[in-house]
Amino acid sequence: MEIQIRISIRFLLNDKIIERADVSPTETLLDFLRLTRKLRGTKEGCAEGDCGACTVLVGRLFNGQLKYESVNACIRFVGSLDGCHVVTVEALAGMDGTLHPVQQAMVDTHASQCGFCTPGFVMSLYGLWMQNPQPNTQEIEKALQGNLCRCTGYAAIIRAAESVSTVGDLKKDPLVAERARVTGQLLALKDGKRVVVGEGKQQLVLPANVDDFADVLENNPNATIVAGSTDVGLWVTKFMREIGPVVFISHLDELRQISESEGALTLGAGVSYTEAYPSIIRHFPQLTELWNRIGGEQVRNMGTIGGNVANGSPIGDTPPALIGLGATVLLRKGKIRRSVPIEEYFIEYGKQDRSPGEFVEAIQIPYLDAEDLFGAYKISKRLDEDISSVCGAFRIGLDDRGRVKSAVIAFGGMAGTPKRACSVEKVLTGAVWDEGTIEKASAAFSDDFTPLTDWRASADYRLLVAKNLLRRFYLETGGEKNIRLNRYEAAFG
């Protein structure tokens, strides 16, 4: 069937339908709100998705269900909003000026001082309240990882979050009470057409479906693919790069599918960190801490695992763990599909095993063997919402005598690509899993890696961290205790 084309972006902004046929591929939602719509409650702080002052809610349909998520307007492109509902802080108060329960809770707990960051906090707390009206402190802190306050301090803001449900009734909230009406409006906007706006380097395209995406990319192999824009957004706001023509794919439901088969977890390339979280921690609970420290809540809502892999950054958070788990990258070009072990996908800095016109369609992650030891660690300057200085993943299989029968160790931040520590693995394999082996293996890290010194960490520090993480993994997975138990069982059954 021939694909029909529409030449405008259509979305809902608060209570108004917006239709734009003049959208630039690099126009951010923040600029659109502040400069075009004069909605200046949404603030620009960092322009890189770090401070949360620009936080808004974006509602999007998936399998007919409408879900609202907090996002960073400073790195979210207008072109990606087709069929979405954007909610800004201006929409919260009632027509008579009555504050929204989240706003009132902030006032009651004296949770605002200079006020610059307050709208962003309000929107993040609003998103949390809709999903979890009675959050505990840990859940509140997680929801606010992507929001920074320079003057008030966070204790009062946490008290505000705890008290929202005593101020208002979630069932009466407009975004809850009017969910069916808004869903109907958004369904009416989804016409199944390919969206094409502009020409040449100023062109943006939203394919009608995944097959159409494959056709579009095959005919425009140099186009920039944008899913979550948590990386590409900074290319524009910080490096002033031209990225057009652009193909936006966050609306493609086929790329947001999660499949849990008997042997593996398969994540569509468009699955966000937030969407993947329940399946990830169910099958790989060792990744819980790492996953909770990927960006802030807004970044996890926007960013995708497929994008993290496709970009091939040497300091991406997920590749070391995925290498440790033996994941496979599923690639597609036109109608042709192929699979590549993820450790072979990364060739060298800035180069991946992906030809022009080819894209990552899914990531397949086999489940761990019952006897495997597995762990992943992220080291960064800040605990929350920071890029890795070093990220390491360890997978060790032991035989019944306590000897290492298999070893996979992978690091990010230690080379030009996410990379395995093959020399360390060689020392470990066949050796008894004990302190002496850990010492010998640690000495081999310098054979595997010659890390760089940059503002995140020195080369010496990175090597020391790699050695210490191996020791930490050994101790946290039982260390000598496991060896004694294994030897006892071998001797006495």
Short mmCIF file of C-alpha atoms in Angstrom, two decimals:
data_model
loop_
_atom_site.label_atom_id
_atom_site.label_comp_id
_atom_site.label_asym_id
_atom_site.label_seq_id
_atom_site.Cartn_x
_atom_site.Cartn_y
_atom_site.Cartn_z
CA MET A 1 0.00 0.00 0.00
CA GLU A 2 1.30 3.44 -0.95
CA ILE A 3 2.33 5.62 1.98
CA GLN A 4 0.42 8.89 2.26
CA ILE A 5 2.30 12.06 3.25
CA ARG A 6 1.40 14.90 5.58
CA ILE A 7 3.44 18.13 5.55
CA SER A 8 2.82 19.36 9.09
CA ILE A 9 3.46 18.41 12.72
CA ARG A 10 0.34 18.18 14.90
CA PHE A 11 0.24 17.96 18.69
CA LEU A 12 -1.73 19.16 21.69
CA LEU A 13 -0.20 21.95 23.81
CA ASN A 14 -2.07 22.22 27.11
CA ASP A 15 -5.63 22.61 25.73
CA LYS A 16 -4.86 23.76 22.17
CA ILE A 17 -4.14 21.81 18.98
CA ILE A 18 -0.89 23.01 17.36
CA GLU A 19 -0.19 22.42 13.68
CA ARG A 20 3.18 23.47 12.28
CA ALA A 21 4.39 23.23 8.70
CA ASP A 22 7.47 25.39 9.34
CA VAL A 23 9.37 23.34 11.92
CA SER A 24 13.17 23.22 11.77
CA PRO A 25 14.76 19.84 12.58
CA THR A 26 16.72 21.55 15.38
CA GLU A 27 13.91 23.60 16.95
CA THR A 28 13.69 22.62 20.62
CA LEU A 29 10.50 22.45 22.60
CA LEU A 30 11.97 24.96 25.06
CA ASP A 31 12.53 27.58 22.34
CA PHE A 32 9.08 26.96 20.92
CA LEU A 33 7.43 27.44 24.33
CA ARG A 34 9.37 30.53 25.36
CA LEU A 35 9.94 32.34 22.07
CA THR A 36 6.92 31.38 19.98
CA ARG A 37 4.19 30.71 22.52
CA LYS A 38 5.48 33.11 25.23
CA LEU A 39 5.05 30.38 27.89
CA ARG A 40 7.99 31.41 30.02
CA GLY A 41 7.31 29.38 33.13
CA THR A 42 9.53 26.73 31.53
CA LYS A 43 13.09 27.94 32.21
CA GLU A 44 16.41 27.48 30.46
CA GLY A 45 19.18 26.57 32.87
CA CYS A 46 21.79 24.23 31.42
CA ALA A 47 20.44 23.55 27.90
CA GLU A 48 21.79 20.00 28.12
CA GLY A 49 19.21 18.04 30.10
CA ASP A 50 20.98 18.28 33.46
CA CYS A 51 19.25 20.84 35.68
CA GLY A 52 15.54 20.15 35.12
CA ALA A 53 14.47 23.83 35.06
CA CYS A 54 12.85 23.19 31.65
CA THR A 55 10.86 20.12 32.73
CA VAL A 56 7.45 19.66 31.14
CA LEU A 57 5.18 16.64 30.81
CA VAL A 58 4.67 14.89 27.49
CA GLY A 59 1.79 12.47 27.13
CA ARG A 60 2.04 9.86 24.42
CA LEU A 61 -0.09 6.92 23.33
CA PHE A 62 1.22 3.37 23.36
CA ASN A 63 -1.12 0.49 22.57
CA GLY A 64 -4.01 2.90 22.97
CA GLN A 65 -3.01 3.95 26.50
CA LEU A 66 -2.02 7.52 27.35
CA LYS A 67 0.96 7.97 29.65
CA TYR A 68 2.53 11.22 30.84
CA GLU A 69 6.27 11.49 31.47
CA SER A 70 8.58 14.28 32.60
CA VAL A 71 11.02 15.35 29.87
CA ASN A 72 13.67 18.01 29.33
CA ALA A 73 12.24 20.61 26.94
CA CYS A 74 15.73 21.99 26.25
CA ILE A 75 16.81 18.87 24.33
CA ARG A 76 13.44 17.63 23.10
CA PHE A 77 12.83 18.58 19.47
CA VAL A 78 9.45 19.90 18.35
CA GLY A 79 9.59 17.55 15.37
CA SER A 80 9.34 14.56 17.71
CA LEU A 81 6.04 15.71 19.26
CA ASP A 82 3.63 14.65 16.52
CA GLY A 83 0.59 13.07 18.18
CA CYS A 84 1.69 14.00 21.71
CA HIS A 85 0.22 16.14 24.50
CA VAL A 86 2.61 18.72 25.96
CA VAL A 87 1.70 20.04 29.41
CA THR A 88 3.48 23.10 30.84
CA VAL A 89 3.36 24.66 34.29
CA GLU A 90 0.99 27.37 33.02
CA ALA A 91 -1.77 24.76 32.66
CA LEU A 92 -1.76 23.66 36.29
CA ALA A 93 -3.56 26.41 38.19
CA GLY A 94 -7.34 26.69 37.89
CA MET A 95 -9.12 29.36 35.86
CA ASP A 96 -9.85 31.21 39.11
CA GLY A 97 -6.17 31.17 40.10
CA THR A 98 -6.47 28.23 42.52
CA LEU A 99 -3.12 26.51 42.73
CA HIS A 100 -2.70 22.91 41.66
CA PRO A 101 -2.16 20.53 44.63
CA VAL A 102 1.52 20.14 43.71
CA GLN A 103 1.97 23.91 43.60
CA GLN A 104 0.07 24.37 46.87
CA ALA A 105 2.20 21.71 48.57
CA MET A 106 5.34 23.57 47.47
CA VAL A 107 3.95 26.78 48.99
CA ASP A 108 2.83 25.11 52.23
CA THR A 109 6.24 23.53 52.86
CA HIS A 110 8.23 26.66 51.87
CA ALA A 111 9.91 24.64 49.12
CA SER A 112 10.79 27.60 46.87
CA GLN A 113 13.24 30.43 47.38
CA CYS A 114 14.49 32.23 44.27
CA GLY A 115 11.89 30.29 42.25
CA PHE A 116 13.91 29.77 39.08
CA CYS A 117 13.96 25.97 39.39
CA THR A 118 10.50 25.70 40.97
CA PRO A 119 8.42 25.15 37.79
CA GLY A 120 10.68 22.24 36.85
CA PHE A 121 10.33 20.68 40.29
CA VAL A 122 6.56 21.16 40.14
CA MET A 123 6.33 19.36 36.80
CA SER A 124 8.56 16.49 37.95
CA LEU A 125 6.49 16.08 41.11
CA TYR A 126 3.30 16.26 39.05
CA GLY A 127 4.52 13.40 36.88
CA LEU A 128 5.41 11.40 40.01
CA TRP A 129 2.05 12.13 41.67
CA MET A 130 0.11 10.80 38.68
CA GLN A 131 2.07 7.55 38.72
CA ASN A 132 2.47 7.17 42.49
CA PRO A 133 0.27 9.32 44.75
CA GLN A 134 1.88 7.99 47.95
CA PRO A 135 5.64 7.86 47.19
CA ASN A 136 8.26 7.11 49.80
CA THR A 137 11.41 9.18 50.21
CA GLN A 138 13.51 6.94 47.98
CA GLU A 139 10.94 7.14 45.17
CA ILE A 140 10.76 10.93 45.50
CA GLU A 141 14.53 11.28 45.36
CA LYS A 142 14.66 9.09 42.26
CA ALA A 143 11.98 11.20 40.56
CA LEU A 144 13.96 14.36 41.36
CA GLN A 145 17.40 13.13 40.25
CA GLY A 146 17.11 15.31 37.16
CA ASN A 147 16.21 18.53 39.01
CA LEU A 148 18.78 20.81 40.64
CA CYS A 149 18.11 23.53 43.22
CA ARG A 150 20.87 26.00 44.12
CA CYS A 151 19.32 27.80 47.10
CA THR A 152 16.35 26.18 48.85
CA GLY A 153 17.70 22.70 49.56
CA TYR A 154 15.82 19.49 48.95
CA ALA A 155 14.30 18.65 52.35
CA ALA A 156 11.38 21.05 51.91
CA ILE A 157 10.80 19.84 48.35
CA ILE A 158 10.67 16.23 49.55
CA ARG A 159 8.15 17.26 52.22
CA ALA A 160 6.07 18.88 49.49
CA ALA A 161 6.10 15.65 47.49
CA GLU A 162 5.03 13.66 50.53
CA SER A 163 2.10 15.99 51.22
CA VAL A 164 0.55 16.44 47.75
CA SER A 165 -2.15 13.82 48.31
CA THR A 166 -3.23 15.58 51.51
CA VAL A 167 -3.78 18.76 49.49
CA GLY A 168 -5.63 17.35 46.50
CA ASP A 169 -7.45 14.30 45.13
CA LEU A 170 -5.67 12.62 42.21
CA LYS A 171 -8.97 11.36 40.77
CA LYS A 172 -10.07 14.98 40.28
CA ASP A 173 -6.87 16.05 38.55
CA PRO A 174 -7.59 17.27 34.99
CA LEU A 175 -5.03 14.97 33.37
CA VAL A 176 -6.68 12.02 35.11
CA ALA A 177 -10.33 13.07 34.88
CA GLU A 178 -10.02 14.06 31.23
CA ARG A 179 -7.80 11.16 30.16
CA ALA A 180 -10.45 9.68 27.86
CA ARG A 181 -11.09 13.00 26.10
CA VAL A 182 -7.38 13.72 25.55
CA THR A 183 -6.83 10.15 24.37
CA GLY A 184 -9.55 10.68 21.78
CA GLN A 185 -7.91 13.90 20.59
CA LEU A 186 -4.52 12.24 20.20
CA LEU A 187 -6.00 9.22 18.43
CA ALA A 188 -7.59 11.62 15.96
CA LEU A 189 -4.15 13.11 15.25
CA LYS A 190 -2.62 9.69 14.48
CA ASP A 191 -3.53 9.29 10.82
CA GLY A 192 -0.88 6.72 9.88
CA LYS A 193 0.79 9.04 7.38
CA ARG A 194 4.47 9.77 6.83
CA VAL A 195 5.24 13.32 7.96
CA VAL A 196 7.66 15.31 5.80
CA VAL A 197 8.42 18.94 6.65
CA GLY A 198 11.01 21.10 4.86
CA GLU A 199 13.65 20.28 2.30
CA GLY A 200 17.35 19.39 2.14
CA LYS A 201 19.20 19.88 5.41
CA GLN A 202 16.13 21.55 6.88
CA GLN A 203 13.97 18.49 6.30
CA LEU A 204 12.50 16.33 9.03
CA VAL A 205 10.69 13.04 8.48
CA LEU A 206 8.48 10.92 10.73
CA PRO A 207 8.01 7.54 9.04
CA ALA A 208 4.53 6.00 9.03
CA ASN A 209 5.81 2.68 10.46
CA VAL A 210 9.02 0.65 10.76
CA ASP A 211 8.87 -0.65 7.19
CA ASP A 212 8.49 2.94 6.02
CA PHE A 213 11.42 3.92 8.28
CA ALA A 214 13.57 1.29 6.55
CA ASP A 215 12.60 2.70 3.14
CA VAL A 216 13.19 6.32 4.21
CA LEU A 217 16.63 5.55 5.62
CA GLU A 218 17.68 3.43 2.66
CA ASN A 219 16.88 6.39 0.40
CA ASN A 220 18.47 8.92 2.80
CA PRO A 221 21.42 7.00 4.32
CA ASN A 222 23.09 10.15 5.67
CA ALA A 223 20.06 11.31 7.63
CA THR A 224 20.39 11.65 11.41
CA ILE A 225 18.17 9.22 13.33
CA VAL A 226 16.70 10.76 16.48
CA ALA A 227 14.96 8.62 19.08
CA GLY A 228 15.25 10.10 22.58
CA SER A 229 17.52 13.04 21.62
CA THR A 230 19.35 12.86 24.97
CA ASP A 231 22.61 12.77 23.00
CA VAL A 232 21.67 14.43 19.70
CA GLY A 233 20.02 17.28 21.60
CA LEU A 234 23.43 18.31 22.93
CA TRP A 235 24.91 18.19 19.43
CA VAL A 236 22.57 21.08 18.71
CA THR A 237 22.45 23.05 21.98
CA LYS A 238 26.14 22.74 22.90
CA PHE A 239 28.03 22.09 19.69
CA MET A 240 25.74 23.97 17.26
CA ARG A 241 25.92 21.07 14.82
CA GLU A 242 23.79 20.79 11.72
CA ILE A 243 21.97 17.47 11.94
CA GLY A 244 19.51 17.68 9.05
CA PRO A 245 17.92 15.93 7.40
CA VAL A 246 16.48 14.22 10.47
CA VAL A 247 14.37 11.10 10.83
CA PHE A 248 12.41 11.02 14.12
CA ILE A 249 11.41 7.56 15.37
CA SER A 250 10.15 7.92 18.95
CA HIS A 251 6.55 7.58 17.73
CA LEU A 252 7.08 4.13 16.17
CA ASP A 253 5.30 1.66 18.44
CA GLU A 254 6.91 -1.31 16.66
CA LEU A 255 10.30 -0.20 18.01
CA ARG A 256 8.96 0.05 21.56
CA GLN A 257 8.06 -3.61 21.97
CA ILE A 258 9.48 -5.75 24.79
CA SER A 259 9.53 -9.52 24.41
CA GLU A 260 10.35 -11.92 27.26
CA SER A 261 10.88 -15.36 25.73
CA GLU A 262 12.19 -18.46 27.49
CA GLY A 263 15.78 -17.78 26.50
CA ALA A 264 16.19 -14.03 26.16
CA LEU A 265 14.83 -10.56 26.75
CA THR A 266 14.40 -8.59 23.51
CA LEU A 267 14.12 -4.80 23.65
CA GLY A 268 13.01 -2.82 20.62
CA ALA A 269 15.47 -0.06 19.76
CA GLY A 270 12.91 2.58 20.76
CA VAL A 271 12.32 1.23 24.26
CA SER A 272 13.24 3.87 26.82
CA TYR A 273 15.23 3.19 29.97
CA THR A 274 12.04 3.75 31.98
CA GLU A 275 10.03 1.32 29.87
CA ALA A 276 12.77 -1.32 30.05
CA TYR A 277 13.26 -1.02 33.81
CA PRO A 278 10.65 -3.56 35.04
CA SER A 279 11.89 -6.28 32.68
CA ILE A 280 15.56 -5.48 33.29
CA ILE A 281 15.37 -5.72 37.07
CA ARG A 282 13.15 -8.80 36.93
CA HIS A 283 15.67 -10.77 34.88
CA PHE A 284 18.89 -8.97 35.85
CA PRO A 285 18.41 -7.55 39.37
CA GLN A 286 22.17 -6.90 39.52
CA LEU A 287 21.56 -3.96 37.15
CA THR A 288 19.12 -2.15 39.45
CA GLU A 289 21.60 0.38 40.84
CA LEU A 290 23.23 1.03 37.46
CA TRP A 291 19.85 1.55 35.77
CA ASN A 292 18.70 3.96 38.48
CA ARG A 293 21.81 6.08 37.89
CA ILE A 294 21.39 6.50 34.14
CA GLY A 295 20.79 10.25 33.83
CA GLY A 296 17.82 11.67 35.71
CA GLU A 297 14.17 10.69 35.46
CA GLN A 298 13.65 12.97 32.44
CA VAL A 299 16.60 11.42 30.61
CA ARG A 300 15.44 7.89 31.40
CA ASN A 301 11.98 8.75 30.08
CA MET A 302 13.41 10.04 26.79
CA GLY A 303 16.59 8.03 26.22
CA THR A 304 16.57 4.61 24.56
CA ILE A 305 18.75 1.54 24.93
CA GLY A 306 18.92 1.25 21.14
CA GLY A 307 20.19 4.82 20.87
CA ASN A 308 22.79 4.24 23.58
CA VAL A 309 24.14 1.27 21.64
CA ALA A 310 23.78 2.78 18.16
CA ASN A 311 25.80 5.89 19.06
CA GLY A 312 28.71 3.75 20.21
CA SER A 313 29.96 6.15 22.88
CA PRO A 314 32.90 4.71 24.85
CA ILE A 315 31.28 6.03 28.05
CA GLY A 316 27.72 4.84 27.42
CA ASP A 317 26.20 3.24 30.51
CA THR A 318 24.59 0.15 29.00
CA PRO A 319 27.19 -1.35 26.57
CA PRO A 320 29.57 -2.81 29.21
CA ALA A 321 26.68 -4.61 30.94
CA LEU A 322 25.25 -5.77 27.61
CA ILE A 323 28.66 -7.11 26.56
CA GLY A 324 28.91 -8.93 29.89
CA LEU A 325 25.51 -10.49 29.29
CA GLY A 326 26.38 -11.59 25.75
CA ALA A 327 23.76 -9.40 24.06
CA THR A 328 23.19 -9.32 20.32
CA VAL A 329 22.43 -6.26 18.18
CA LEU A 330 19.69 -6.85 15.60
CA LEU A 331 20.27 -4.65 12.54
CA ARG A 332 18.10 -3.88 9.54
CA LYS A 333 18.65 -2.28 6.15
CA GLY A 334 15.60 -2.20 3.90
CA LYS A 335 14.17 -5.72 4.17
CA ILE A 336 17.49 -7.33 5.09
CA ARG A 337 18.16 -8.17 8.73
CA ARG A 338 21.31 -9.43 10.42
CA SER A 339 22.57 -9.94 13.96
CA VAL A 340 25.92 -8.98 15.45
CA PRO A 341 27.32 -9.84 18.90
CA ILE A 342 27.39 -6.52 20.67
CA GLU A 343 31.10 -6.71 21.49
CA GLU A 344 31.81 -6.94 17.73
CA TYR A 345 29.47 -4.05 16.93
CA PHE A 346 31.91 -1.49 18.38
CA ILE A 347 34.86 -1.29 15.98
CA GLU A 348 36.77 1.82 17.00
CA TYR A 349 36.04 5.30 18.31
CA GLY A 350 33.20 6.79 16.29
CA LYS A 351 32.83 3.68 14.11
CA GLN A 352 30.33 0.86 14.51
CA ASP A 353 29.46 -2.17 12.41
CA ARG A 354 26.51 -0.41 10.79
CA SER A 355 26.46 0.47 7.10
CA PRO A 356 24.81 3.62 5.64
CA GLY A 357 21.03 3.18 5.65
CA GLU A 358 21.19 0.45 8.31
CA PHE A 359 19.67 0.88 11.75
CA VAL A 360 19.47 -0.89 15.10
CA GLU A 361 16.07 -2.58 15.29
CA ALA A 362 16.37 -4.41 18.62
CA ILE A 363 18.72 -5.66 21.33
CA GLN A 364 18.49 -9.30 22.40
CA ILE A 365 19.82 -10.19 25.87
CA PRO A 366 20.14 -13.88 26.86
CA TYR A 367 19.32 -14.72 30.46
CA LEU A 368 22.10 -15.60 32.88
CA ASP A 369 22.89 -19.20 33.74
CA ALA A 370 21.79 -20.01 37.27
CA GLU A 371 25.36 -20.48 38.50
CA ASP A 372 26.80 -17.34 36.89
CA LEU A 373 28.07 -14.49 39.04
CA PHE A 374 27.25 -11.10 37.52
CA GLY A 375 27.65 -7.46 38.50
CA ALA A 376 27.90 -4.01 36.95
CA TYR A 377 29.25 -0.77 38.44
CA LYS A 378 29.29 2.88 37.47
CA ILE A 379 31.89 5.32 38.78
CA SER A 380 31.20 9.03 38.25
CA LYS A 381 32.01 12.37 39.87
CA ARG A 382 28.40 12.87 41.01
CA LEU A 383 26.38 9.96 42.33
CA ASP A 384 23.27 10.89 40.36
CA GLU A 385 22.75 12.19 36.83
CA ASP A 386 26.36 12.10 35.71
CA ILE A 387 28.30 10.56 32.86
CA SER A 388 30.52 7.59 33.71
CA SER A 389 34.20 8.04 34.35
CA VAL A 390 34.47 4.25 34.34
CA CYS A 391 31.75 1.65 33.94
CA GLY A 392 32.51 -2.03 34.42
CA ALA A 393 30.63 -5.31 34.08
CA PHE A 394 31.72 -8.75 35.31
CA ARG A 395 30.37 -12.22 34.56
CA ILE A 396 32.09 -15.23 36.07
CA GLY A 397 31.13 -18.90 35.82
CA LEU A 398 32.55 -21.29 38.42
CA ASP A 399 32.84 -25.07 38.33
CA ASP A 400 32.14 -27.30 41.32
CA ARG A 401 35.77 -27.00 42.46
CA GLY A 402 35.63 -23.23 42.70
CA ARG A 403 37.62 -22.66 39.54
CA VAL A 404 36.71 -20.08 36.91
CA LYS A 405 35.31 -21.88 33.87
CA SER A 406 34.24 -18.70 32.03
CA ALA A 407 34.96 -15.00 32.40
CA VAL A 408 33.62 -11.94 30.61
CA ILE A 409 34.79 -8.53 31.82
CA ALA A 410 33.90 -5.36 29.93
CA PHE A 411 34.57 -1.69 30.56
CA GLY A 412 33.48 1.68 29.30
CA GLY A 413 35.66 4.75 29.75
CA MET A 414 38.86 2.75 29.40
CA ALA A 415 39.32 2.77 25.62
CA GLY A 416 37.95 4.28 22.42
CA THR A 417 35.06 1.80 22.52
CA PRO A 418 33.34 -0.31 25.16
CA LYS A 419 35.88 -3.14 25.39
CA ARG A 420 36.54 -6.52 27.01
CA ALA A 421 39.51 -7.09 29.29
CA CYS A 422 40.76 -10.17 27.44
CA SER A 423 44.10 -10.46 29.26
CA VAL A 424 42.37 -10.28 32.64
CA GLU A 425 39.86 -12.90 31.51
CA LYS A 426 42.73 -15.18 30.41
CA VAL A 427 44.40 -14.98 33.83
CA LEU A 428 41.11 -15.78 35.56
CA THR A 429 40.01 -18.68 33.36
CA GLY A 430 40.97 -22.02 34.90
CA ALA A 431 42.23 -20.44 38.12
CA VAL A 432 40.73 -20.80 41.60
CA TRP A 433 38.40 -17.89 42.39
CA ASP A 434 40.37 -16.50 45.34
CA GLU A 435 42.40 -13.50 46.52
CA GLY A 436 45.59 -14.69 44.84
CA THR A 437 43.91 -14.98 41.47
CA ILE A 438 42.35 -11.54 41.86
CA GLU A 439 45.82 -10.07 42.51
CA LYS A 440 47.31 -11.73 39.43
CA ALA A 441 44.37 -10.74 37.24
CA SER A 442 44.46 -7.13 38.40
CA ALA A 443 48.02 -6.78 37.15
CA ALA A 444 46.83 -7.65 33.63
CA PHE A 445 44.55 -4.62 33.29
CA SER A 446 47.47 -2.56 31.98
CA ASP A 447 47.82 -5.10 29.14
CA ASP A 448 44.20 -4.55 28.11
CA PHE A 449 43.76 -0.80 28.50
CA THR A 450 45.67 2.43 27.98
CA PRO A 451 43.02 4.89 29.16
CA LEU A 452 43.05 8.61 28.51
CA THR A 453 43.29 11.41 31.02
CA ASP A 454 40.44 13.92 30.77
CA TRP A 455 38.44 16.16 33.08
CA ARG A 456 36.42 13.18 34.35
CA ALA A 457 39.40 11.11 35.50
CA SER A 458 43.13 10.53 35.01
CA ALA A 459 44.50 7.46 33.28
CA ASP A 460 46.06 6.20 36.52
CA TYR A 461 42.78 6.64 38.37
CA ARG A 462 40.87 4.70 35.73
CA LEU A 463 43.28 1.77 35.90
CA LEU A 464 43.10 1.75 39.69
CA VAL A 465 39.31 1.85 39.58
CA ALA A 466 39.20 -1.10 37.17
CA LYS A 467 41.33 -3.16 39.55
CA ASN A 468 39.28 -2.15 42.56
CA LEU A 469 36.01 -2.97 40.82
CA LEU A 470 37.24 -6.49 40.12
CA ARG A 471 38.06 -6.87 43.81
CA ARG A 472 34.70 -5.36 44.78
CA PHE A 473 32.88 -7.81 42.51
CA TYR A 474 34.83 -10.69 44.03
CA LEU A 475 33.95 -9.63 47.58
CA GLU A 476 30.32 -8.82 46.85
CA THR A 477 29.68 -12.16 45.18
CA GLY A 478 30.90 -14.17 48.15
CA GLY A 479 34.67 -14.21 47.77
CA GLU A 480 36.40 -16.80 49.93
CA LYS A 481 33.09 -17.85 51.47
CA ASN A 482 31.89 -19.25 48.16
CA ILE A 483 35.16 -21.10 47.64
CA ARG A 484 34.94 -22.80 51.04
CA LEU A 485 31.34 -23.86 50.40
CA ASN A 486 32.15 -25.17 46.94
CA ARG A 487 35.10 -27.20 48.25
CA TYR A 488 32.98 -28.60 51.11
CA GLU A 489 30.21 -29.65 48.74
CA ALA A 490 32.72 -31.25 46.37
CA ALA A 491 34.27 -33.24 49.20
CA PHE A 492 31.17 -34.23 51.18
CA GLY A 493 28.26 -33.73 48.77
#
